[in-house]
CSV table of C-alpha atoms in Angstrom, one decimal:
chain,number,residue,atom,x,y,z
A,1,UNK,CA,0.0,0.0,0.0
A,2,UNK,CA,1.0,3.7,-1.1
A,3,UNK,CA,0.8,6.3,1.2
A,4,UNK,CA,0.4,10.0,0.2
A,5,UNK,CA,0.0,13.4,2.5
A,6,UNK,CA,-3.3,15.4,1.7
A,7,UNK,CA,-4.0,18.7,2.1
A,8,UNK,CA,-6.3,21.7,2.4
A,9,UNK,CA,-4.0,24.3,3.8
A,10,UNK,CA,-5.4,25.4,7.1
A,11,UNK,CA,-5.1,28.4,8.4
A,12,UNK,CA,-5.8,29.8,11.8
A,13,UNK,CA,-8.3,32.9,12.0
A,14,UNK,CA,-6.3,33.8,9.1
A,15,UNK,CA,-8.6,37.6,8.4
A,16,UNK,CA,-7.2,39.2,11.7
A,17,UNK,CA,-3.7,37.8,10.8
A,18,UNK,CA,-2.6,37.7,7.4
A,19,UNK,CA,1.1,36.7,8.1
A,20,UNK,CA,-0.3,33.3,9.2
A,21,UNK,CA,-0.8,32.4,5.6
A,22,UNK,CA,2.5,33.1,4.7
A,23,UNK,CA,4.3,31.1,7.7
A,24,UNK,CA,1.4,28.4,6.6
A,25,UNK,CA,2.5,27.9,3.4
A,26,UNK,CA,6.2,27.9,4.3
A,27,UNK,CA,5.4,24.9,6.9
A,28,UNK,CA,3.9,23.2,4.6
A,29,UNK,CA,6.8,23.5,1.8
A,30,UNK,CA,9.1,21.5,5.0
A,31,UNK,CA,6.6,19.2,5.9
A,32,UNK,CA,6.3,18.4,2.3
A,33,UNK,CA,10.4,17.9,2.4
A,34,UNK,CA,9.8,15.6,5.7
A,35,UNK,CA,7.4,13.5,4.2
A,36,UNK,CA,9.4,12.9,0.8
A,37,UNK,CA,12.4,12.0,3.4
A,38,UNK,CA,10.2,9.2,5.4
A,39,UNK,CA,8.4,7.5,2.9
A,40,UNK,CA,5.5,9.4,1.4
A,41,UNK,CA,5.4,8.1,-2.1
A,42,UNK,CA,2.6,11.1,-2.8
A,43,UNK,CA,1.2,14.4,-2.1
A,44,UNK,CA,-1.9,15.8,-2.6
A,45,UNK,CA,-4.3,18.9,-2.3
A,46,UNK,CA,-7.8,19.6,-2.9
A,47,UNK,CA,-9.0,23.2,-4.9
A,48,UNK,CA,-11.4,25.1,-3.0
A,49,UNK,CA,-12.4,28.5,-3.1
A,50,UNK,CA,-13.6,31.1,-0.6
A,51,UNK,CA,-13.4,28.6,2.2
A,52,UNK,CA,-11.3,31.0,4.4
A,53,UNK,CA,-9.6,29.5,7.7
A,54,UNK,CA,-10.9,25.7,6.4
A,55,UNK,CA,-8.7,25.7,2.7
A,56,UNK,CA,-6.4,27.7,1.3
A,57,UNK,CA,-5.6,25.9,-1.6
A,58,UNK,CA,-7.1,27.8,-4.2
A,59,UNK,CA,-4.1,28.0,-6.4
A,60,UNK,CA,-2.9,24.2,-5.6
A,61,UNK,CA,-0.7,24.3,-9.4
A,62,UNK,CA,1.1,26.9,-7.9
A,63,UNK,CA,2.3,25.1,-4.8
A,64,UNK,CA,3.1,22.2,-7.1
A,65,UNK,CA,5.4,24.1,-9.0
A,66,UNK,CA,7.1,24.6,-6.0
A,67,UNK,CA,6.7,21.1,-4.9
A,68,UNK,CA,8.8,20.1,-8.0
A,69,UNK,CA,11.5,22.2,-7.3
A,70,UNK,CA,12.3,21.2,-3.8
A,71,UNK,CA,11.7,17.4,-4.3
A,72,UNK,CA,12.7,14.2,-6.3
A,73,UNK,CA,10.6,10.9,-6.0
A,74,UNK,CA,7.2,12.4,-4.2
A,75,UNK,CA,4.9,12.9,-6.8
A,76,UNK,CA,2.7,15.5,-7.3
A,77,UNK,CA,-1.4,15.0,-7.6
A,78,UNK,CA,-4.7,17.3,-7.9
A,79,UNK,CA,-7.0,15.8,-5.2
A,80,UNK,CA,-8.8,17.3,-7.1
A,81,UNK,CA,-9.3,20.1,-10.1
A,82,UNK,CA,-11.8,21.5,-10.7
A,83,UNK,CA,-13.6,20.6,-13.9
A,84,UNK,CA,-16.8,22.2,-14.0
A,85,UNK,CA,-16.3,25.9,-15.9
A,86,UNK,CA,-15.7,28.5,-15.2
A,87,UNK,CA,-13.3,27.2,-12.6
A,88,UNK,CA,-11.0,25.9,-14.9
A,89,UNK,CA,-11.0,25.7,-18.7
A,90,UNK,CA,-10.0,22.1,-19.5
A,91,UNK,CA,-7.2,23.8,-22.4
A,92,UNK,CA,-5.9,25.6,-19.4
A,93,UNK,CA,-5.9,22.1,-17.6
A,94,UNK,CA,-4.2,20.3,-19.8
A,95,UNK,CA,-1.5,22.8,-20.2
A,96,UNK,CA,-0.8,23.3,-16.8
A,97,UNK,CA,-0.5,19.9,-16.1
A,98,UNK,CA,2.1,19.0,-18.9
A,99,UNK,CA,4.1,22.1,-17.7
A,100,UNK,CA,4.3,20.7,-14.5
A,101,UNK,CA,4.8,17.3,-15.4
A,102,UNK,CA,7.8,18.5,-17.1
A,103,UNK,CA,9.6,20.2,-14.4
A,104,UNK,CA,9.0,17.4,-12.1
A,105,UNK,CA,10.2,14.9,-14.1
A,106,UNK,CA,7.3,13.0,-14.8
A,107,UNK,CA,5.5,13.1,-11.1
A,108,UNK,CA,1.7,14.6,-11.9
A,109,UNK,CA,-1.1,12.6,-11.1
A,110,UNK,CA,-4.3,14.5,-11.8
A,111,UNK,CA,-7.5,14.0,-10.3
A,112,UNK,CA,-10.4,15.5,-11.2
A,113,UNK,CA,-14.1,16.8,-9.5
A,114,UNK,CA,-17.3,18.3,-9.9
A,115,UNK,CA,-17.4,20.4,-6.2
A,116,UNK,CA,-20.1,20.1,-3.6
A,117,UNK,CA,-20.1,23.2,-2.3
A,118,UNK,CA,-22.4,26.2,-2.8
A,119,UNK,CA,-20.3,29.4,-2.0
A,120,UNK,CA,-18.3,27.9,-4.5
A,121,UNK,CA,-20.7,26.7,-7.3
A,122,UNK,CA,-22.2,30.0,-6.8
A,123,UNK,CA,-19.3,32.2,-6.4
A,124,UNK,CA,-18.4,31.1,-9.7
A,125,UNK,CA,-22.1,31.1,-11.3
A,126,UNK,CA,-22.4,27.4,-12.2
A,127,UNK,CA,-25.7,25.4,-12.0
A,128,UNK,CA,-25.6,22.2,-9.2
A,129,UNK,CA,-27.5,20.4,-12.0
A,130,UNK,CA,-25.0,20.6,-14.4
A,131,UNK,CA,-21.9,19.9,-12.5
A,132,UNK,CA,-21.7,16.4,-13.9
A,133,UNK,CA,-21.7,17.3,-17.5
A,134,UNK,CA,-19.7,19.7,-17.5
A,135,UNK,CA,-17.3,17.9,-15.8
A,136,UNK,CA,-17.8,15.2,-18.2
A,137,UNK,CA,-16.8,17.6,-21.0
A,138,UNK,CA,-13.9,19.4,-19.6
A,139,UNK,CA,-12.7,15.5,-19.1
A,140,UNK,CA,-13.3,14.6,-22.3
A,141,UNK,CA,-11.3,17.6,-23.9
A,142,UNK,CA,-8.3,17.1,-21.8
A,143,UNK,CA,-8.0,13.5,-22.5
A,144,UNK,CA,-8.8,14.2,-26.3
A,145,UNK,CA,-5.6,17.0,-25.9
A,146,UNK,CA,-3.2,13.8,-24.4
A,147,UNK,CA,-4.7,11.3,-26.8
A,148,UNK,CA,-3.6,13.1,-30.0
A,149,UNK,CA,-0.4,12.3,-32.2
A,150,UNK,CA,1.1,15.7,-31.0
A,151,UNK,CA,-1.4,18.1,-29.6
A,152,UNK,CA,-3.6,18.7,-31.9
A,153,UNK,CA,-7.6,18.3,-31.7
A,154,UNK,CA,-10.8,20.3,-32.3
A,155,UNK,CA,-14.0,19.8,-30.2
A,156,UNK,CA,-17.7,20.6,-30.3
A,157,UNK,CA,-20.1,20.1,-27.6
A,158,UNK,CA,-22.6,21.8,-25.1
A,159,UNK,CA,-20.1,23.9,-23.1
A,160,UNK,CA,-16.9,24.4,-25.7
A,161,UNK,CA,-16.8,24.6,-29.2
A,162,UNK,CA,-13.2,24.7,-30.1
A,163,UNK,CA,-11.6,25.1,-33.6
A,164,UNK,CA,-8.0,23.0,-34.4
A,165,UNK,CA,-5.4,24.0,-32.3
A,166,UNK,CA,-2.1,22.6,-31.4
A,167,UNK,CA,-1.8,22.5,-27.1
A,168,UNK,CA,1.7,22.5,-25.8
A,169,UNK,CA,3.4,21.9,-24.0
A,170,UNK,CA,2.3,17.7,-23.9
A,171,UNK,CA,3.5,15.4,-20.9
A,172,UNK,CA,6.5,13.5,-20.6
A,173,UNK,CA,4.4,10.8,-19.6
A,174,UNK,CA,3.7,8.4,-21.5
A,175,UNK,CA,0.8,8.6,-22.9
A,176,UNK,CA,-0.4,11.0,-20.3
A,177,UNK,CA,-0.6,11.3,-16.0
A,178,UNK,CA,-2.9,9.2,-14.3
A,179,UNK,CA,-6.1,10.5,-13.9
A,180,UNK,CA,-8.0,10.0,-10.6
A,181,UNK,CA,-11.5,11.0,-9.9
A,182,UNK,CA,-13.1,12.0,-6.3
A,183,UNK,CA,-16.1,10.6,-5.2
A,184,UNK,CA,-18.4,11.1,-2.3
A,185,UNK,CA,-22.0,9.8,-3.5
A,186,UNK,CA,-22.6,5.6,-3.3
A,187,UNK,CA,-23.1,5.9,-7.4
A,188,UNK,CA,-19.8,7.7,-7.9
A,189,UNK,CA,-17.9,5.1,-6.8
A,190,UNK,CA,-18.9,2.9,-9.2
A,191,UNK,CA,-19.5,5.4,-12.4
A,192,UNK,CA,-15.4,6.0,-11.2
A,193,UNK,CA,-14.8,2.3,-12.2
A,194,UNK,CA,-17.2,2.6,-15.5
A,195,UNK,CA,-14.9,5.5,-16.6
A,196,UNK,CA,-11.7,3.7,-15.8
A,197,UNK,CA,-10.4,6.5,-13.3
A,198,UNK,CA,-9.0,6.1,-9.7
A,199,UNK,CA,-10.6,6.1,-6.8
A,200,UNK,CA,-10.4,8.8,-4.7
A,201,UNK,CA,-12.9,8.3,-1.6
A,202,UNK,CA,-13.1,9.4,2.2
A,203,UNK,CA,-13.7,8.2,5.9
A,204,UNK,CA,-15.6,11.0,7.0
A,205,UNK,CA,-18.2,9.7,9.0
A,206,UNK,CA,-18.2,6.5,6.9
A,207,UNK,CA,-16.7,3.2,8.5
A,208,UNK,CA,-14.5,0.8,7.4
A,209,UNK,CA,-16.2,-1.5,6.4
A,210,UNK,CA,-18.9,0.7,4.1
A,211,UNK,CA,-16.1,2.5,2.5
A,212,UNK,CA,-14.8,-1.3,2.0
A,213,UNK,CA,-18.5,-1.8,0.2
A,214,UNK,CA,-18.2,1.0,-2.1
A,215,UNK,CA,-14.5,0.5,-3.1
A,216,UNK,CA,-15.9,-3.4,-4.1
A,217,UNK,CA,-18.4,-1.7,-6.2
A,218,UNK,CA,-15.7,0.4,-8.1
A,219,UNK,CA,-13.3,-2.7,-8.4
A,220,UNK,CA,-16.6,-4.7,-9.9
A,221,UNK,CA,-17.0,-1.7,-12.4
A,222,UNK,CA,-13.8,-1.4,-13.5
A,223,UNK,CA,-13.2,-4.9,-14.8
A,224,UNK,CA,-15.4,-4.1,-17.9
A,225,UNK,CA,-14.4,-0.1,-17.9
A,226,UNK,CA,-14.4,2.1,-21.4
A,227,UNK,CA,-11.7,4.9,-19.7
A,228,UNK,CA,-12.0,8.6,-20.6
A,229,UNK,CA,-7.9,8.0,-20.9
A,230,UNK,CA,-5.9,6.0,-22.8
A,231,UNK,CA,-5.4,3.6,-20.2
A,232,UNK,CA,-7.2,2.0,-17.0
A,233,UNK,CA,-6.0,3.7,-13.6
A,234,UNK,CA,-7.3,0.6,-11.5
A,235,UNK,CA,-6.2,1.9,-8.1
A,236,UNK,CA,-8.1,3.0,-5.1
A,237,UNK,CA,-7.3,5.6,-2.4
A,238,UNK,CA,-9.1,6.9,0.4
A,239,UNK,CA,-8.4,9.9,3.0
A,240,UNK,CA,-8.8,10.2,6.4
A,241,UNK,CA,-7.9,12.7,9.3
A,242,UNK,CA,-4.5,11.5,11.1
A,243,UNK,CA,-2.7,12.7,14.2
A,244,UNK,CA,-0.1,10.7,15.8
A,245,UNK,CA,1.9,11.4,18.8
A,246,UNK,CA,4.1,9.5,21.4
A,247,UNK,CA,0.4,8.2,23.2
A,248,UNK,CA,-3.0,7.6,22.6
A,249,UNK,CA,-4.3,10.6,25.1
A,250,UNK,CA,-1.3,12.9,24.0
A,251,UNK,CA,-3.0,12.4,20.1
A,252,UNK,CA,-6.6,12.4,21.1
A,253,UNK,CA,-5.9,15.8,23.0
A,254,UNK,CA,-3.9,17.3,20.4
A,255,UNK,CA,-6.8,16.6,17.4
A,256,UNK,CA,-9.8,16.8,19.6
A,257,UNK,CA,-10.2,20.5,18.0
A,258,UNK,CA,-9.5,20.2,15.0
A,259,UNK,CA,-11.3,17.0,13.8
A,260,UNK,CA,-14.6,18.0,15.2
A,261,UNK,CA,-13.8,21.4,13.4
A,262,UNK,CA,-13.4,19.8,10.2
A,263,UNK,CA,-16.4,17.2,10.5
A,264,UNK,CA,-18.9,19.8,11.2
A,265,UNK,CA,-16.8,22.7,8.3
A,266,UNK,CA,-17.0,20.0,6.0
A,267,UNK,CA,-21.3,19.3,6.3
A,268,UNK,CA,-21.7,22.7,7.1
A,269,UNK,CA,-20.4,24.4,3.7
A,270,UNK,CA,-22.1,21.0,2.2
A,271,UNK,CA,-25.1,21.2,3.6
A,272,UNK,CA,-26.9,22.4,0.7
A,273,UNK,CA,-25.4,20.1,-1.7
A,274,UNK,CA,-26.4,17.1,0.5
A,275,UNK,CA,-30.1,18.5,0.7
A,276,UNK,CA,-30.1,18.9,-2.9
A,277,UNK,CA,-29.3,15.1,-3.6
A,278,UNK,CA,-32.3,14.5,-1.1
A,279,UNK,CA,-34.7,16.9,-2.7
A,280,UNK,CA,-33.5,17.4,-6.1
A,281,UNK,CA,-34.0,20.8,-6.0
A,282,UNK,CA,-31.1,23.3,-6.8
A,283,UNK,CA,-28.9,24.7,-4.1
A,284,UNK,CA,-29.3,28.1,-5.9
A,285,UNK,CA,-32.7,28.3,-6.1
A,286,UNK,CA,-34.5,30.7,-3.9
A,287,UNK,CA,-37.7,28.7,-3.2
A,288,UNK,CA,-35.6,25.8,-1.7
A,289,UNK,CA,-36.1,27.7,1.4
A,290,UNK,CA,-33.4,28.0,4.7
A,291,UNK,CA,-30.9,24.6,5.3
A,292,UNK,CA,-29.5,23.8,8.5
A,293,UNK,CA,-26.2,24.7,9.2
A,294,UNK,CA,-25.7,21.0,9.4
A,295,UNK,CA,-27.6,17.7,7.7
A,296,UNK,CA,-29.8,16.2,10.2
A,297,UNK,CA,-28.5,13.0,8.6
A,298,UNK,CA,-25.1,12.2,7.1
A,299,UNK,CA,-24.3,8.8,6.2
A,300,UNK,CA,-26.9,7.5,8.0
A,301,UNK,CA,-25.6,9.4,11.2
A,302,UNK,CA,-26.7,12.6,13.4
A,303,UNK,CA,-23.8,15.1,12.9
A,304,UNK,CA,-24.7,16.8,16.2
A,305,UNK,CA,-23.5,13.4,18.0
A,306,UNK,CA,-20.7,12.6,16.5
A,307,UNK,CA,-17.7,12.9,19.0
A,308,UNK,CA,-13.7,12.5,18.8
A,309,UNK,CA,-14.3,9.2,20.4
A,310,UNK,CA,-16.6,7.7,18.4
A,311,UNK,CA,-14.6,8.7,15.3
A,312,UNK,CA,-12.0,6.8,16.7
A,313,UNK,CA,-13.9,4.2,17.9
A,314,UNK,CA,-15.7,3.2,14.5
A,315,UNK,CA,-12.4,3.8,12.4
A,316,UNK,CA,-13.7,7.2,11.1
A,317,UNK,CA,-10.0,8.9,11.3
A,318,UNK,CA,-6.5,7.7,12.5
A,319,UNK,CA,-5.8,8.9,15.9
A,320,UNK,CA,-3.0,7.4,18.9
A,321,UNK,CA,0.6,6.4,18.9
A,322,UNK,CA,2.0,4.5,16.4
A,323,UNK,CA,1.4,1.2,17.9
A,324,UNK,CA,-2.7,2.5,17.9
A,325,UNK,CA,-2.3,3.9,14.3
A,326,UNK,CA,-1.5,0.5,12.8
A,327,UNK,CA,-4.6,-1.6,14.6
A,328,UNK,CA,-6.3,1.2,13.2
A,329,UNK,CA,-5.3,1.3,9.6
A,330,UNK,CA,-5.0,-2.8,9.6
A,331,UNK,CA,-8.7,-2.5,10.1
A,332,UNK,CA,-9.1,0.1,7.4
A,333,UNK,CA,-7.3,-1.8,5.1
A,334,UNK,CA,-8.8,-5.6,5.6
A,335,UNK,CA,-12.4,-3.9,5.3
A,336,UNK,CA,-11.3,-1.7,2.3
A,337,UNK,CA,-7.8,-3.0,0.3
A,338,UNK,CA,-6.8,0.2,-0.8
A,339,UNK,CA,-4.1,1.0,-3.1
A,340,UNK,CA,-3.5,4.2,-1.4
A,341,UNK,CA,-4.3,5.8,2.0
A,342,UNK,CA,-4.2,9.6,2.2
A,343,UNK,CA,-3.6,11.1,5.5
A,344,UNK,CA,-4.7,14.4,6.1
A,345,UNK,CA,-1.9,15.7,8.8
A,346,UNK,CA,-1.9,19.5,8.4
A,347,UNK,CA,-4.9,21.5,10.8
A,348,UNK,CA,-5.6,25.1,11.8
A,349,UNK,CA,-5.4,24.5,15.8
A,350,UNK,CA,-2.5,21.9,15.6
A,351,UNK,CA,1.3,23.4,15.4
A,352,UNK,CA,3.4,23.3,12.9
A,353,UNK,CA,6.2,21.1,15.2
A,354,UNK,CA,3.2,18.9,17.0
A,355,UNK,CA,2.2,18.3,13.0
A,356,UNK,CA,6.2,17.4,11.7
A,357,UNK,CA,6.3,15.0,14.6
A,358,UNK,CA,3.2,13.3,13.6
A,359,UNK,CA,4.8,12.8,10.1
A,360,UNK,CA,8.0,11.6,11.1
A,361,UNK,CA,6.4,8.9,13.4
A,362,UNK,CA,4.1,7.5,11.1
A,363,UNK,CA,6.6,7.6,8.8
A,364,UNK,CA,9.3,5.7,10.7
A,365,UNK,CA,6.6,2.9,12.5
A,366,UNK,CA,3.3,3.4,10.1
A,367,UNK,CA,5.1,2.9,6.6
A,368,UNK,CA,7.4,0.6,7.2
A,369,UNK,CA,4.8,-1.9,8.8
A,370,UNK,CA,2.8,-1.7,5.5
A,371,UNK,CA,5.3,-1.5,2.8
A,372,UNK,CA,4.7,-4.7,1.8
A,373,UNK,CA,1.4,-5.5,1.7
A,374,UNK,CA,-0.6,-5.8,-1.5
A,375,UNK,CA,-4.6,-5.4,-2.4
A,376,UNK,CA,-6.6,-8.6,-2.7
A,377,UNK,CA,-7.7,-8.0,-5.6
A,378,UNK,CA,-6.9,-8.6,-9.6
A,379,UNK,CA,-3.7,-7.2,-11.3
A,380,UNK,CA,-3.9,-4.2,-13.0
A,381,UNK,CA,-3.9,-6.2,-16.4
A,382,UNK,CA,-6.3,-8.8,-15.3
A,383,UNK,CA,-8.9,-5.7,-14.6
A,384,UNK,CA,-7.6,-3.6,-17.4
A,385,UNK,CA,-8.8,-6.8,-19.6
């Protein structure tokens, strides 16, 4: 199993202090360094927009460039752009990604969403209901761009009509990155596997053993995939919160904060997506009438009840000393046989040094202890066939 450090750039009250960005990013640049040096084999950040304190990562191809230059063997991955435009035209994409696979030497992986959020959707004027296609579209252009003999393509469809041109620069990669794709709903998982792209999926408030169901239902769907790509990306990640430290109470103490902050920021800036999925009706539209800051459901849970301990008690995030991490993520990984686990380390109310420490144990005890282990499932040209 892979492991890769995920990000959203968190940034304490950062309005009333500015220069907390900047020291922010800079921590992040060495714990990048740190995690290269104990075994990461990847590092990821989300996009989001106008989520201010929760995710700074709003310009995530800019911190990769920087990535590249300070590293060697860690590579780089979108978790996730942006598809839908106006966030991103998919030309833009495409170019930015090759540029960037270049200087790293062949490193990008790219994943790709639709966004769940409505201060984003809406910041950027795009309709809820059409998030799908036009992610579909800006997906289909980008992998039309690496598909090509050099470049070259034209396209015509709802959202972009787009005479010949020739996009450069192209990847070294051969014939492009891997392309990933995040999921969240029960029916992305397996339209992931349908499309050929990895599996990018969560633990937030979702156990073991259901994210274990959904990641069978994208390794059923892949086996007969048509890919977007040139080629099958068969593996499967998942992220979770992680804090380690030298004891279980020491971790639990040190997180406590920042968990419950991100469970409840996370279904709170959500919260109108989720009602939307239940209803049907369009976050944007007025007559929808007032949501609750936070989904009475979620997964089948009450939000409001959901504790530190009972995260850690029902394998919902990775929390304790090393010894406690691994009975944690042995669990994870009998129910679920991932290909990759993502551990999100980085948090607004945890320090910069109490967040390095975390890093370099689970990279000295966690790694290590799972280096060797491999999926049960089929090889990547048994399900490619």
């Amino acid at each position: 199993m892979d492991f890769g450090i995920f990000y959203e750039i968190q940034v304490n009250s950062p309005l009333k202090h500015r220069e907390r960005e900047y020291r922010v990013f800079h921590d992040v640049l060495k714990q990048v360094d740190l995690a290269e040096q104990v075994g990461f084999s990847h590092f990821w950040t989300v996009e989001h927009h106008f989520q201010t304190g929760f995710a700074h990562s709003s310009a995530p191809e800019v911190l990769y460039g920087a990535i590249s230059q300070r590293t060697s063997v860690i590579r780089i991955g979108h978790a996730v752009v942006l598809l839908p435009f106006p966030y991103n035209h998919p030309v833009r994409i495409a170019e930015r990604v090759a540029t960037l696979d270049i200087l790293s030497n062949g490193r990008v992986e790219v994943g790709t969403g639709r966004s769940a959020t409505q201060v984003e959707l809406g910041g950027f004027g795009i309709p809820y209901k059409e998030t799908r296609a036009r992610w579909e579209e800006a997906l289909d252009i980008i992998t039309s761009i690496w598909k090509s003999k050099d470049g070259t393509f034209s396209y015509k469809g709802k959202y972009f009509d787009i005479p010949e041109r020739n996009v450069v620069p192209m990847p070294i990669q051969k014939p492009h990155p891997p392309m990933w794709v995040a999921c969240t709903g029960e029916d992305t998982h397996e339209l992931a596997g349908k499309l050929g792209l990895g599996l990018l999926s969560f633990t937030l408030l979702v156990s073991p053993e259901k994210l274990g169901r959904r990641v069978k239902a994208y390794r059923n769907a892949i086996k007969t995939a048509k890919p977007y790509g040139a080629f099958v990306n068969n593996k499967a990640g998942a992220f979770a919160m992680v804090h380690l430290a030298d004891t279980d109470k020491q971790a639990r103490d040190e997180a406590e904060r920042s968990f419950m902050s991100y469970v409840n920021t996370t279904l709170r800036v959500n919260s109108a997506v989720i009602e939307a999925r239940k209803t049907g009706i369009d976050p944007s539209d007025p007559a929808r009438g007032t949501v609750p800051d936070l989904p009475s459901q979620y997964e089948g849970l009450d939000p409001s009840k959901v504790t530190i301990d009972s995260l850690i008690e029902h394998g919902m995030c990775i929390c304790g000393s090393p010894d406690t991490a691994i009975k944690q993520l042995e669990r994870l990984q009998e129910a679920a046989q991932l290909d990759q686990f993502l551990a999100m380390m980085q948090f607004w109310a945890i320090p910069h040094e109490q967040t390095m420490h975390a890093i370099e144990l689970f990279g000295k005890h966690v790694i290590p202890h799972f280096r060797n282990t491999v999926p049960r499932v089929e090889s990547a040209a048994a399900a490619a066939d």
